[in-house]
Coordinates of C-alpha atoms and ligand atoms in Angstrom, one line a residue:
M1 CA 124.1 84.2 87.9
R2 CA 124.0 85.4 91.5
R3 CA 123.1 89.0 92.2
S4 CA 124.9 90.8 94.9
L5 CA 122.5 91.8 97.7
Q6 CA 125.0 94.5 98.9
D7 CA 123.7 97.9 97.8
M8 CA 120.8 96.3 95.8
V9 CA 117.9 98.7 95.5
T10 CA 114.7 97.0 96.4
V11 CA 111.1 98.4 96.7
I12 CA 108.9 96.5 99.0
T13 CA 105.1 97.3 99.1
G14 CA 103.3 96.2 102.2
A15 CA 106.5 96.5 104.3
S16 CA 104.6 97.6 107.5
S17 CA 103.9 94.1 108.6
G18 CA 104.2 90.3 108.0
I19 CA 106.1 89.0 105.0
G20 CA 107.0 92.5 103.7
R21 CA 108.5 93.5 107.0
A22 CA 110.4 90.2 107.4
L23 CA 111.8 90.6 103.9
A24 CA 112.9 94.2 104.6
T25 CA 114.7 93.1 107.8
D26 CA 116.5 90.3 105.9
L27 CA 117.6 92.4 103.0
A28 CA 118.7 95.3 105.1
G29 CA 120.9 92.9 107.1
R30 CA 122.6 92.0 103.9
G31 CA 123.4 95.6 102.9
G32 CA 120.4 96.3 100.7
R33 CA 119.0 99.8 100.1
L34 CA 115.2 99.8 100.5
I35 CA 112.2 101.8 99.6
L36 CA 109.5 100.7 102.1
A37 CA 105.9 101.4 101.2
A38 CA 102.5 100.9 102.9
R39 CA 99.7 103.1 104.2
R40 CA 100.9 103.1 107.9
L41 CA 103.9 105.4 107.7
D42 CA 104.5 105.3 111.4
R43 CA 105.1 101.5 111.3
L44 CA 107.4 101.9 108.3
E45 CA 109.4 104.6 110.1
E46 CA 109.7 102.6 113.2
L47 CA 111.0 99.7 111.2
A48 CA 113.5 101.8 109.2
R49 CA 114.9 103.2 112.4
D50 CA 115.6 99.6 113.6
L51 CA 117.3 98.5 110.4
P52 CA 120.9 98.8 109.5
G53 CA 121.6 101.2 106.6
K54 CA 119.6 104.2 105.2
H55 CA 116.2 103.5 103.7
H56 CA 113.2 105.5 102.5
C57 CA 109.7 105.2 103.7
I58 CA 106.6 106.2 101.6
A59 CA 103.0 106.4 102.8
A60 CA 101.3 104.9 99.8
D61 CA 98.0 103.1 99.0
V62 CA 98.7 100.8 96.1
S63 CA 95.0 100.8 95.1
R64 CA 95.8 104.4 93.8
P65 CA 97.8 104.4 90.6
E66 CA 99.4 107.7 91.4
D67 CA 100.8 106.3 94.6
C68 CA 102.2 103.3 92.7
H69 CA 103.9 105.7 90.3
R70 CA 105.3 107.8 93.2
I71 CA 106.8 104.7 94.8
I72 CA 108.9 103.9 91.7
A73 CA 109.8 107.6 91.1
T74 CA 111.1 107.8 94.7
A75 CA 113.3 104.8 94.2
L76 CA 114.8 106.3 91.1
E77 CA 115.2 109.7 92.7
K78 CA 116.8 108.5 95.9
F79 CA 119.0 105.7 94.6
G80 CA 119.3 106.2 90.8
R81 CA 118.0 102.8 89.9
L82 CA 115.7 100.0 90.8
D83 CA 116.9 96.4 91.0
T84 CA 113.9 94.6 92.5
I85 CA 110.3 95.5 93.1
V86 CA 108.4 93.2 95.5
C87 CA 104.7 93.7 95.0
N88 CA 103.6 92.3 98.3
A89 CA 100.8 94.6 99.5
G90 CA 97.5 92.8 99.7
Y91 CA 94.7 91.5 101.8
G92 CA 91.8 89.1 101.8
F93 CA 88.6 88.3 103.6
A94 CA 85.9 85.7 103.6
R95 CA 82.3 86.6 102.6
P96 CA 79.5 84.8 100.8
F97 CA 79.8 85.9 97.1
D98 CA 76.4 87.5 96.9
A99 CA 77.1 89.5 100.1
M100 CA 80.1 91.2 98.5
S101 CA 79.3 94.7 97.4
E102 CA 80.6 96.1 94.1
E103 CA 82.9 98.3 96.1
D104 CA 84.3 95.3 98.0
V105 CA 85.2 93.6 94.8
R106 CA 86.7 96.6 93.1
Q107 CA 88.8 97.5 96.2
I108 CA 90.4 94.1 96.5
F109 CA 91.2 94.0 92.8
D110 CA 92.4 97.6 92.9
T111 CA 94.8 96.7 95.7
N112 CA 96.0 93.1 95.0
L113 CA 95.9 93.1 91.2
F114 CA 95.9 96.7 89.8
G115 CA 98.3 97.8 92.5
T116 CA 100.7 95.1 91.3
I117 CA 100.2 96.0 87.7
E118 CA 100.7 99.7 88.2
C119 CA 103.9 99.2 90.2
C120 CA 105.2 96.7 87.7
R121 CA 104.3 98.9 84.7
K122 CA 106.4 101.8 86.0
A123 CA 109.2 99.6 87.2
V124 CA 109.6 97.9 83.8
T125 CA 109.8 101.2 82.0
A126 CA 112.6 102.2 84.4
M127 CA 114.4 98.8 84.3
K128 CA 114.4 98.6 80.5
R129 CA 116.4 101.9 80.5
Q130 CA 119.1 100.9 83.0
E131 CA 122.3 99.0 82.6
P132 CA 122.3 95.4 83.8
R133 CA 123.8 94.7 87.2
D134 CA 125.1 91.2 87.8
G135 CA 123.5 90.1 84.5
F136 CA 120.0 91.5 85.3
R137 CA 118.4 94.9 84.5
G138 CA 115.9 94.1 87.2
Q139 CA 113.4 91.8 88.8
L140 CA 109.7 91.9 89.4
M141 CA 108.7 89.8 92.4
I142 CA 104.9 89.3 92.8
V143 CA 103.6 87.9 96.0
S144 CA 100.6 85.8 95.0
S145 CA 99.4 82.8 97.0
A146 CA 99.1 79.1 96.9
C147 CA 95.4 79.7 96.2
A148 CA 96.4 81.1 92.8
R149 CA 96.3 77.4 91.7
R150 CA 93.0 76.5 93.4
G151 CA 90.1 78.9 94.4
L152 CA 88.7 78.9 97.9
P153 CA 85.1 79.0 99.1
Y154 CA 84.1 82.5 100.5
F155 CA 87.5 83.7 99.4
S156 CA 86.8 83.4 95.7
T157 CA 87.4 87.0 94.8
Y158 CA 90.6 87.1 96.8
A159 CA 91.7 83.9 95.1
A160 CA 90.8 85.4 91.7
T161 CA 93.2 88.3 92.4
K162 CA 96.0 85.9 93.3
A163 CA 95.4 83.7 90.2
A164 CA 95.5 86.9 88.1
Q165 CA 98.8 87.8 89.7
L166 CA 100.2 84.4 88.8
S167 CA 99.0 84.7 85.2
L168 CA 100.6 88.2 85.0
A169 CA 103.9 86.8 86.2
E170 CA 103.8 83.9 83.8
G171 CA 103.3 86.1 80.8
L172 CA 105.8 88.8 81.8
R173 CA 108.5 86.3 82.6
I174 CA 108.7 85.3 78.9
E175 CA 108.0 88.8 77.5
L176 CA 110.7 90.4 79.6
K177 CA 113.4 87.7 79.4
P178 CA 115.1 89.4 76.3
F179 CA 115.4 92.6 78.4
A180 CA 117.2 90.6 81.2
I181 CA 114.3 91.4 83.6
A182 CA 113.5 88.4 85.8
V183 CA 109.9 87.8 87.0
T184 CA 109.2 85.7 90.1
S185 CA 105.8 84.8 91.6
V186 CA 105.7 83.8 95.3
H187 CA 103.1 81.4 96.7
P188 CA 102.9 81.5 100.5
V189 CA 100.4 79.4 102.4
R190 CA 99.3 79.9 106.0
C191 CA 101.9 82.3 107.1
Q192 CA 101.8 83.7 110.6
T193 CA 101.1 87.4 109.8
E194 CA 98.3 89.9 110.3
F195 CA 96.6 88.6 107.2
F196 CA 94.1 86.5 109.1
S197 CA 93.3 89.1 111.8
T198 CA 92.8 91.7 109.0
A199 CA 90.6 89.2 107.2
N200 CA 88.7 88.6 110.4
D201 CA 88.1 92.3 110.9
L202 CA 86.9 92.7 107.3
S203 CA 84.9 89.5 107.0
G204 CA 81.3 88.7 107.1
M205 CA 82.6 85.3 108.1
D206 CA 85.3 84.1 110.3
P207 CA 88.2 82.8 108.1
A208 CA 89.6 80.6 111.0
A209 CA 88.8 77.3 109.2
L210 CA 91.3 78.3 106.5
A211 CA 93.9 79.1 109.0
E212 CA 93.8 75.8 110.8
G213 CA 97.1 73.9 111.2
S214 CA 100.6 74.9 111.6
K215 CA 101.7 78.2 110.2
Q216 CA 104.9 79.2 108.6
S217 CA 106.9 82.1 110.0
P218 CA 107.2 85.3 107.9
D219 CA 111.0 85.0 108.4
A220 CA 111.0 81.6 106.6
V221 CA 108.9 82.9 103.7
A222 CA 111.2 86.0 103.5
A223 CA 114.3 83.7 103.5
S224 CA 113.0 81.8 100.5
M225 CA 112.2 85.1 98.7
V226 CA 115.7 86.4 99.4
R227 CA 117.2 83.3 97.8
A228 CA 115.1 84.0 94.7
I229 CA 116.2 87.6 94.6
E230 CA 119.8 86.6 94.8
K231 CA 119.4 83.9 92.2
P232 CA 116.2 84.7 90.3
R233 CA 113.8 81.9 89.4
G234 CA 110.2 81.7 88.1
E235 CA 108.2 80.6 91.2
V236 CA 108.8 80.4 94.9
W237 CA 106.7 78.0 97.0
P238 CA 108.0 78.6 100.5
K239 CA 106.1 75.7 102.1
A240 CA 107.7 72.3 101.3
L241 CA 105.5 70.1 99.0
S242 CA 102.8 72.8 98.6
R243 CA 103.6 73.2 94.9
L244 CA 103.4 69.4 94.3
S245 CA 100.1 69.2 96.2
L246 CA 98.6 72.0 94.3
S247 CA 99.8 70.5 91.0
I248 CA 98.0 67.2 92.0
A249 CA 95.0 69.3 92.9
V250 CA 94.8 70.7 89.4
A251 CA 94.8 67.1 88.0
I252 CA 92.0 65.9 90.2
P253 CA 89.5 68.8 90.6
A254 CA 86.6 66.6 91.6
A255 CA 88.5 65.1 94.5
V256 CA 89.6 68.5 95.6
D257 CA 86.1 69.8 95.4
K258 CA 85.2 67.3 98.2
V259 CA 88.0 68.7 100.4
M260 CA 86.8 72.2 99.6
C261 CA 83.2 71.2 100.6
G262 CA 84.7 70.1 104.0
I263 CA 86.4 73.5 104.4
R264 CA 83.3 75.3 103.4
D265 CA 81.3 73.4 106.0
R266 CA 83.9 74.0 108.7
M267 CA 83.8 77.7 107.9
L268 CA 80.0 77.7 108.2
R269 CA 80.0 75.8 111.4
E270 CA 82.6 78.1 113.0
H271 CA 80.7 81.1 111.8
E272 CA 77.5 79.8 113.3
N273 CA 79.2 78.8 116.5
K274 CA 80.3 82.4 116.9
G275 CA 76.8 83.5 116.7
K276 CA 77.2 85.5 113.5
Q277 CA 74.8 85.7 110.6
R278 CA 73.8 82.3 109.4
V279 CA 74.8 81.4 105.8
N280 CA 73.1 78.5 104.2
A281 CA 75.2 76.1 102.1
K282 CA 73.3 74.9 99.1
Q283 CA 74.8 71.5 99.0
S284 CA 76.6 69.3 101.5
C285 CA 79.3 67.0 100.2
D286 CA 80.6 63.7 101.4
E287 CA 83.4 64.8 103.8
S288 CA 85.4 61.6 103.6
E289 CA 88.9 62.4 102.5
S290 CA 91.5 60.1 100.9
D291 CA 95.1 60.4 102.0
I292 CA 95.9 62.5 98.9
E293 CA 92.9 64.8 99.6
E294 CA 94.2 65.4 103.1
E295 CA 97.6 66.2 101.8
V296 CA 96.1 68.7 99.3
A297 CA 93.9 70.3 102.0
H298 CA 96.9 70.6 104.3
H299 CA 98.6 72.9 101.8
L300 CA 95.7 75.2 101.0
P301 CA 95.7 78.5 102.8
Ligands
NAP401 N1 99.7 85.2 105.4 C1 99.4 84.2 104.5 O1 99.1 83.1 104.9 C2 99.4 84.5 103.1 C3 99.2 83.4 102.2 C4 99.2 83.6 100.8 C5 99.5 84.9 100.3 N2 99.7 85.9 101.2 C6 100.0 87.3 100.6 O2 101.1 87.8 101.2 C7 101.1 89.2 101.1 C8 101.5 89.9 102.4 O3 100.5 89.6 103.4 P1 100.9 89.2 104.9 O4 100.6 87.8 105.1 O5 102.3 89.7 105.2 O6 99.8 90.0 105.6 P2 99.9 91.4 106.5 O7 100.7 91.2 107.7 O8 98.5 91.7 106.7 O9 100.6 92.4 105.5 C9 99.9 93.0 104.5 C10 100.7 94.3 104.1 O10 100.0 94.9 102.9 C11 99.9 96.2 103.2 N3 98.7 96.7 102.5 C12 97.4 96.3 102.5 N4 96.6 97.0 101.7 C13 97.4 98.0 101.2 C14 97.2 99.1 100.3 N5 96.0 99.4 99.8 N6 98.3 99.9 100.0 C15 99.5 99.7 100.5 N7 99.8 98.6 101.3 C16 98.7 97.8 101.7 C17 99.7 96.4 104.7 O11 100.2 97.6 105.1 P3 99.2 98.9 105.6 O12 98.0 98.3 106.2 O13 100.1 99.7 106.5 O14 98.9 99.6 104.3 C18 100.7 95.3 105.2 O15 102.0 95.9 105.2 C19 99.7 89.6 100.6 O16 99.7 89.9 99.3 C20 98.9 88.3 100.9 O17 97.8 88.1 100.0 C21 99.7 85.8 102.5

């Protein structure tokens, strides 16, 4: 069943830039009522001023459970219900594993995974209590990544948060079906947002090698998310063929390891070229890539 986007109440975390911002713009243009959350309130307010309709902005850090709870409470207080929550806030950065501090690891899990869990936990409680609208009590939309299906060198903790988000979505999709609550995971790859500049700022290594190749626009990613909000489905893979490529990757892990060694070596080379701290790779792999490996590599973030 199609859900009407007119007057739909949607919470978007990480709405101050990139995919979240593009989604807010698209949904507002279709008559949606939005709760926009992120840490940079000035950016949210500027966005809300430019959007048609009346929306609410919340300064919130999703790594703090109390902020997640406040986001959901605000949606209920301002609009009386919550139709869709888009858990989009997140970040990543490249760093050798043993150079990650305990704080680095905890912070990225607190934001990407526990932020998602806390927002969803409170949202589900509210959704279970409300009457269905167009056949659904609500929808959880979790912005994971293509790397949920295949880990990445130097981004291994980031990829682990994204794999955990996918696993969460898979389990909840079945658990919440009897309550008419849809669950959708979203798997972007190489989208033209601030993700890579943020990663660069935070990194011990330049993540440029992962960002090579053409990038998808946040508007295109948002458009595919809007379709899955209107007509809920399990997974959204905005880049054509990325889902197929990653499925093949799961079936041939040794071949994909070779591709990954190539990416690892490129990252090391670029890192060295920029005169930053040298990181020694323990092994070097044969970089020859078959057609299928190139196809898989093309779709990895
Ligand atoms: N771009 C890609 O190629 C790509 C690929 C796969 C997956 N993704 C995922 O897509 C999502 C959106 O990223 P993007 O590409 O749009 O990057 P972006 O432009 O950097 O946007 C990230 C958003 O998350 C917010 N955010 C970060 N930490 C937060 C925190 N602790 N609390 C609240 N908000 C926080 C940021 O807002 P503030 O800084 O104002 O808080 C910003 O609005 C992320 O989950 C990312 O992992 C992106």
